[in-house]
Short mmCIF file of C-alpha atoms in Angstrom, two decimals:
data_model
loop_
_atom_site.label_atom_id
_atom_site.label_comp_id
_atom_site.label_asym_id
_atom_site.label_seq_id
_atom_site.Cartn_x
_atom_site.Cartn_y
_atom_site.Cartn_z
CA MET X 1 -37.25 -58.42 57.14
CA ILE X 2 -35.56 -61.82 56.61
CA THR X 3 -34.77 -63.70 59.82
CA ILE X 4 -31.94 -66.25 59.58
CA PRO X 5 -31.49 -68.99 62.19
CA THR X 6 -28.13 -69.01 63.97
CA GLY X 7 -25.58 -71.03 62.02
CA LEU X 8 -27.45 -71.01 58.71
CA ASP X 9 -24.57 -70.82 56.23
CA PRO X 10 -25.25 -68.97 52.95
CA ASP X 11 -23.50 -71.88 51.19
CA LEU X 12 -26.36 -74.12 52.34
CA LEU X 13 -28.89 -71.74 50.85
CA ARG X 14 -26.92 -71.41 47.62
CA SER X 15 -26.82 -75.16 47.15
CA PHE X 16 -30.52 -75.42 48.01
CA VAL X 17 -31.44 -72.78 45.41
CA LEU X 18 -29.45 -74.58 42.71
CA VAL X 19 -31.00 -77.95 43.59
CA ALA X 20 -34.52 -76.52 43.71
CA GLU X 21 -34.12 -74.66 40.42
CA GLY X 22 -32.41 -77.47 38.52
CA GLY X 23 -34.20 -80.41 40.12
CA SER X 24 -30.91 -82.25 40.47
CA VAL X 25 -28.25 -82.63 43.16
CA THR X 26 -25.75 -83.64 40.47
CA ARG X 27 -26.14 -80.41 38.46
CA ALA X 28 -26.04 -78.33 41.63
CA ALA X 29 -22.83 -80.07 42.73
CA MET X 30 -21.20 -79.22 39.39
CA ARG X 31 -22.17 -75.57 39.77
CA VAL X 32 -20.77 -75.18 43.30
CA GLY X 33 -17.70 -77.37 42.76
CA ARG X 34 -18.63 -80.01 45.34
CA THR X 35 -19.31 -83.73 45.20
CA GLN X 36 -22.85 -85.01 44.88
CA SER X 37 -22.68 -86.57 48.35
CA ALA X 38 -21.51 -83.26 49.85
CA VAL X 39 -24.48 -81.38 48.39
CA SER X 40 -26.86 -84.12 49.57
CA MET X 41 -25.44 -83.72 53.07
CA GLN X 42 -25.96 -79.96 52.81
CA MET X 43 -29.63 -80.51 51.97
CA ARG X 44 -30.08 -82.85 54.96
CA ARG X 45 -28.30 -80.34 57.21
CA LEU X 46 -30.55 -77.51 56.02
CA GLU X 47 -33.69 -79.55 56.63
CA GLU X 48 -32.43 -80.43 60.11
CA LEU X 49 -31.74 -76.78 60.92
CA LEU X 50 -35.18 -75.63 59.73
CA GLY X 51 -37.09 -78.66 60.98
CA GLN X 52 -39.07 -79.13 57.76
CA PRO X 53 -38.71 -81.20 54.56
CA LEU X 54 -37.68 -78.89 51.73
CA LEU X 55 -37.35 -81.16 48.69
CA LEU X 56 -39.36 -84.07 47.29
CA ARG X 57 -38.24 -86.51 44.60
CA GLY X 58 -40.69 -86.93 41.73
CA PRO X 59 -40.70 -88.24 38.16
CA LYS X 60 -39.01 -85.05 36.91
CA GLY X 61 -36.40 -84.87 39.67
CA LEU X 62 -36.36 -82.96 42.92
CA THR X 63 -39.04 -80.34 43.50
CA PRO X 64 -39.47 -78.01 46.49
CA THR X 65 -42.13 -78.74 49.09
CA PRO X 66 -44.47 -75.89 50.17
CA HIS X 67 -41.89 -74.98 52.83
CA GLY X 68 -39.19 -75.24 50.16
CA ILE X 69 -41.07 -72.86 47.84
CA TRP X 70 -41.37 -70.35 50.67
CA LEU X 71 -37.65 -70.65 51.41
CA LEU X 72 -36.62 -70.47 47.74
CA ASP X 73 -38.01 -66.97 47.25
CA ARG X 74 -36.34 -65.63 50.38
CA ALA X 75 -33.07 -67.47 49.79
CA ARG X 76 -32.74 -65.85 46.36
CA ARG X 77 -33.17 -62.38 47.87
CA LEU X 78 -30.80 -63.10 50.73
CA LEU X 79 -28.09 -64.45 48.43
CA ALA X 80 -28.42 -61.45 46.12
CA MET X 81 -27.84 -59.15 49.10
CA HIS X 82 -25.00 -61.36 50.36
CA ASP X 83 -23.27 -61.31 46.97
CA GLU X 84 -23.72 -57.55 46.65
CA ILE X 85 -22.11 -56.93 50.03
CA PHE X 86 -19.28 -59.36 49.38
CA THR X 87 -18.58 -57.98 45.91
CA ASN X 88 -18.57 -54.38 47.14
CA PHE X 89 -15.93 -55.02 49.81
CA ARG X 90 -13.87 -57.89 48.41
CA THR X 91 -13.81 -57.57 44.63
CA PRO X 92 -10.71 -55.77 43.29
CA GLU X 93 -11.34 -52.51 41.49
CA ILE X 94 -12.39 -53.31 37.96
CA SER X 95 -11.42 -50.99 35.13
CA GLY X 96 -10.96 -51.13 31.41
CA HIS X 97 -13.14 -52.26 28.53
CA ILE X 98 -15.52 -55.24 28.79
CA ARG X 99 -17.26 -56.58 25.70
CA LEU X 100 -20.72 -57.99 26.48
CA GLY X 101 -22.84 -59.79 23.91
CA CYS X 102 -26.62 -60.01 24.23
CA PRO X 103 -29.37 -60.88 21.74
CA ASP X 104 -31.63 -57.96 20.96
CA ASP X 105 -34.60 -60.18 21.87
CA TYR X 106 -34.13 -59.59 25.59
CA ALA X 107 -31.56 -56.81 25.94
CA LEU X 108 -34.12 -54.21 27.02
CA LEU X 109 -35.83 -56.68 29.32
CA TRP X 110 -32.87 -57.51 31.55
CA LEU X 111 -29.79 -55.44 30.77
CA PRO X 112 -30.79 -51.98 32.14
CA GLN X 113 -30.95 -53.12 35.78
CA ILE X 114 -27.86 -55.33 35.42
CA LEU X 115 -25.72 -52.62 33.85
CA ALA X 116 -26.88 -49.99 36.34
CA GLY X 117 -25.84 -52.18 39.26
CA PHE X 118 -22.50 -53.00 37.65
CA ALA X 119 -21.75 -49.33 36.93
CA GLU X 120 -22.51 -48.42 40.54
CA ALA X 121 -20.16 -51.11 41.84
CA HIS X 122 -17.41 -50.56 39.23
CA PRO X 123 -17.57 -46.98 37.95
CA ALA X 124 -14.13 -47.22 36.32
CA ALA X 125 -15.18 -50.05 33.99
CA GLU X 126 -16.53 -49.45 30.51
CA VAL X 127 -19.01 -51.96 29.06
CA GLU X 128 -19.48 -52.29 25.31
CA VAL X 129 -22.80 -54.01 24.55
CA VAL X 130 -22.99 -55.91 21.27
CA CYS X 131 -26.52 -56.91 20.20
CA LEU X 132 -26.53 -59.68 17.60
CA PRO X 133 -28.39 -62.95 17.06
CA SER X 134 -27.28 -65.80 19.30
CA SER X 135 -25.50 -67.68 16.51
CA ALA X 136 -23.45 -64.58 15.62
CA LEU X 137 -22.66 -63.89 19.28
CA LEU X 138 -21.34 -67.43 19.72
CA THR X 139 -19.11 -66.99 16.69
CA CYS X 140 -17.78 -63.70 18.07
CA PHE X 141 -17.19 -65.31 21.47
CA ASP X 142 -15.32 -68.21 19.87
CA LYS X 143 -13.08 -65.73 18.02
CA GLY X 144 -12.30 -63.86 21.27
CA GLU X 145 -14.21 -60.77 20.17
CA LEU X 146 -16.46 -60.88 23.26
CA ASP X 147 -15.47 -61.29 26.91
CA ILE X 148 -18.89 -62.53 27.99
CA THR X 149 -22.11 -63.25 26.18
CA LEU X 150 -25.71 -64.20 26.79
CA PHE X 151 -27.39 -66.37 24.18
CA SER X 152 -30.50 -68.38 23.50
CA ALA X 153 -29.56 -71.98 24.23
CA GLY X 154 -30.30 -74.32 21.37
CA SER X 155 -27.53 -72.74 19.35
CA GLU X 156 -24.39 -74.80 19.79
CA ALA X 157 -21.91 -73.31 22.21
CA PRO X 158 -18.34 -73.47 20.85
CA GLY X 159 -16.86 -76.27 22.96
CA VAL X 160 -17.46 -74.52 26.29
CA GLN X 161 -19.86 -75.49 29.08
CA ALA X 162 -22.53 -72.83 29.26
CA GLU X 163 -24.17 -71.63 32.47
CA ALA X 164 -27.97 -71.70 32.53
CA LEU X 165 -29.58 -68.45 33.73
CA TRP X 166 -33.26 -68.58 32.82
CA SER X 167 -35.80 -70.92 31.27
CA GLY X 168 -39.29 -70.20 29.97
CA PRO X 169 -41.64 -71.02 27.09
CA LEU X 170 -41.61 -69.36 23.70
CA ARG X 171 -45.08 -68.08 22.74
CA TRP X 172 -46.84 -67.32 19.49
CA MET X 173 -47.87 -63.67 19.12
CA GLY X 174 -50.26 -62.03 16.71
CA PRO X 175 -52.00 -58.67 16.27
CA ALA X 176 -54.85 -58.18 18.72
CA ALA X 177 -57.04 -56.50 16.09
CA ARG X 178 -56.74 -59.04 13.25
CA PRO X 179 -56.92 -62.88 13.19
CA VAL X 180 -54.01 -63.39 10.80
CA HIS X 181 -53.21 -66.69 12.55
CA LEU X 182 -56.18 -68.19 10.63
CA MET X 183 -54.60 -67.45 7.25
CA ARG X 184 -53.08 -70.30 5.22
CA PRO X 185 -50.31 -70.42 4.51
CA LEU X 186 -49.58 -68.80 7.86
CA PRO X 187 -47.66 -65.50 7.37
CA LEU X 188 -44.60 -65.54 9.62
CA VAL X 189 -42.59 -62.57 10.86
CA LEU X 190 -39.29 -63.86 12.20
CA CYS X 191 -35.59 -63.15 12.39
CA HIS X 192 -32.96 -64.32 9.94
CA THR X 193 -32.05 -67.90 9.07
CA GLY X 194 -30.03 -69.47 11.90
CA CYS X 195 -32.05 -67.83 14.69
CA ALA X 196 -33.01 -70.39 17.37
CA TRP X 197 -36.48 -68.85 17.69
CA ARG X 198 -37.06 -69.05 13.93
CA GLY X 199 -36.00 -72.69 13.89
CA ALA X 200 -38.30 -73.52 16.81
CA ALA X 201 -41.28 -71.84 15.10
CA THR X 202 -40.87 -73.45 11.69
CA GLN X 203 -40.15 -76.89 13.17
CA ALA X 204 -43.31 -76.70 15.31
CA LEU X 205 -45.39 -75.77 12.26
CA ASN X 206 -43.84 -78.52 10.14
CA ARG X 207 -44.54 -81.13 12.82
CA ALA X 208 -48.15 -79.96 12.98
CA GLY X 209 -48.47 -80.08 9.18
CA MET X 210 -49.45 -76.41 9.07
CA PRO X 211 -48.47 -74.58 5.84
CA TRP X 212 -46.57 -71.34 6.31
CA ARG X 213 -44.68 -68.67 4.41
CA MET X 214 -42.05 -66.20 5.50
CA ALA X 215 -43.87 -62.89 5.07
CA TYR X 216 -41.29 -60.59 6.68
CA SER X 217 -37.93 -60.93 8.40
CA SER X 218 -36.05 -58.57 10.67
CA ALA X 219 -32.71 -58.50 12.45
CA SER X 220 -34.37 -57.40 15.70
CA GLN X 221 -37.43 -58.24 17.77
CA THR X 222 -38.51 -54.61 17.59
CA GLY X 223 -38.74 -55.00 13.84
CA THR X 224 -40.84 -58.16 14.05
CA HIS X 225 -43.19 -56.55 16.57
CA ALA X 226 -43.69 -53.57 14.25
CA VAL X 227 -44.79 -55.85 11.41
CA VAL X 228 -47.10 -57.84 13.71
CA LEU X 229 -48.69 -54.61 14.99
CA ALA X 230 -49.35 -53.71 11.36
CA GLY X 231 -51.46 -56.88 11.15
CA LEU X 232 -49.24 -58.58 8.59
CA GLY X 233 -48.25 -61.82 10.35
CA VAL X 234 -47.45 -63.72 13.53
CA THR X 235 -44.18 -64.04 15.37
CA VAL X 236 -42.72 -65.78 18.44
CA GLY X 237 -41.21 -64.32 21.59
CA LEU X 238 -41.35 -64.09 25.36
CA SER X 239 -44.65 -63.14 26.94
CA VAL X 240 -42.80 -60.90 29.41
CA ALA X 241 -41.67 -58.70 26.50
CA MET X 242 -44.96 -58.38 24.60
CA PRO X 243 -45.96 -54.84 23.52
CA ALA X 244 -49.48 -53.46 23.71
CA GLY X 245 -51.58 -54.34 20.67
CA VAL X 246 -50.10 -57.84 20.43
CA ARG X 247 -51.82 -60.88 21.92
CA LEU X 248 -50.64 -64.36 22.79
CA LEU X 249 -51.78 -67.26 20.63
CA GLY X 250 -52.04 -70.79 21.99
CA THR X 251 -53.36 -74.24 21.19
CA GLU X 252 -56.90 -72.90 21.63
CA ASP X 253 -56.17 -70.72 18.57
CA GLY X 254 -54.98 -73.72 16.58
CA MET X 255 -51.28 -72.95 17.05
CA PRO X 256 -48.82 -75.76 17.81
CA GLU X 257 -46.89 -75.83 21.06
CA LEU X 258 -43.45 -74.22 21.12
CA PRO X 259 -40.43 -75.45 23.09
CA VAL X 260 -38.96 -73.98 26.24
CA LEU X 261 -36.30 -71.32 25.70
CA ASP X 262 -33.09 -71.37 27.73
CA ILE X 263 -30.98 -68.26 28.24
CA ALA X 264 -27.38 -69.12 29.03
CA LEU X 265 -24.05 -67.40 29.64
CA LEU X 266 -20.54 -67.97 28.32
CA MET X 267 -17.51 -66.19 29.75
CA HIS X 268 -13.80 -66.04 29.04
CA PRO X 269 -11.66 -66.10 32.21
CA GLY X 270 -10.86 -62.73 33.73
CA ALA X 271 -11.64 -60.59 36.76
CA ALA X 272 -13.66 -58.06 34.78
CA ALA X 273 -15.78 -60.69 33.07
CA GLU X 274 -16.38 -62.51 36.35
CA ALA X 275 -17.44 -59.28 38.05
CA LEU X 276 -19.96 -58.56 35.30
CA ALA X 277 -21.12 -62.18 35.33
CA SER X 278 -21.89 -61.85 39.06
CA HIS X 279 -24.21 -58.93 38.35
CA ILE X 280 -25.82 -60.81 35.46
CA ARG X 281 -26.49 -63.83 37.68
CA ALA X 282 -27.98 -61.59 40.35
CA GLY X 283 -30.16 -59.86 37.74
CA PHE X 284 -31.61 -63.15 36.57
CA ARG X 285 -31.80 -64.79 40.01
CA ASP X 286 -35.05 -63.12 41.05
CA GLN X 287 -36.79 -63.90 37.75
CA PRO X 288 -39.29 -66.80 37.60
CA GLY X 289 -37.56 -69.65 35.77
CA ALA X 290 -34.06 -68.56 36.80
CA GLY X 291 -31.51 -71.34 36.31
CA ALA X 292 -34.31 -73.81 35.70
CA ARG X 293 -32.42 -76.03 33.27
CA ALA X 294 -28.81 -76.75 32.44
CA ALA X 295 -27.65 -75.32 29.12
#
């Protein structure tokens, strides 16, 4: 059970979580709509209330102290409960059709829990899920064909400030039963041209001077995994969504490092979109790497 000291405002915890995740008071202030000095005062107030230092400034920005790490985990859970209670009693009844875009790469990983929670809170709303590559989703969003969309940051958002949700490394993946990563040119199994993951993979190989060929392509991650499981090439993806029979490949296998992937959110104004966005934020909030970088 979470014990909260008297007078500990959830707004203090919300600002602390944003600062700890983003490593910056400035970015946190932009997210909560306050000045930088106001958020700094909130952090000092929180440390005074708890009697412990919570943040340390280092070469990469602000990082949580051991007490801050302990608080961060519990603050995320408390805020998720707080937002759920508030939304249930204060959010107007949402109905109608909401168009949600999400890349296939992580739809199965995060959407089931998010959509289940949204349906429970807003049973009269209907959500249409559109699974396309990030570049296509951004085009649809720009045309007004989607109300809200998730996308892999690295694709250019169409003139709108995106909201960072999650950050984590891309990883090379190959079949566990066959060392195809030793073949030259390296057989790649990736999505279509324009995919941010494909661009990251080929750029990393080019920088390392490693010859490669596009052996297979697929419009979905399920398709690329099927080809990898057949022992016909290597692909890239998130380690949290790796099927059995596929193993991670790293620098110890001779593979070049891949960049960090950012998952971000874009939303057109509207009560329905904001209600769904609240559930999406809550769904990502408990994940390691949530909101780690600005999109």
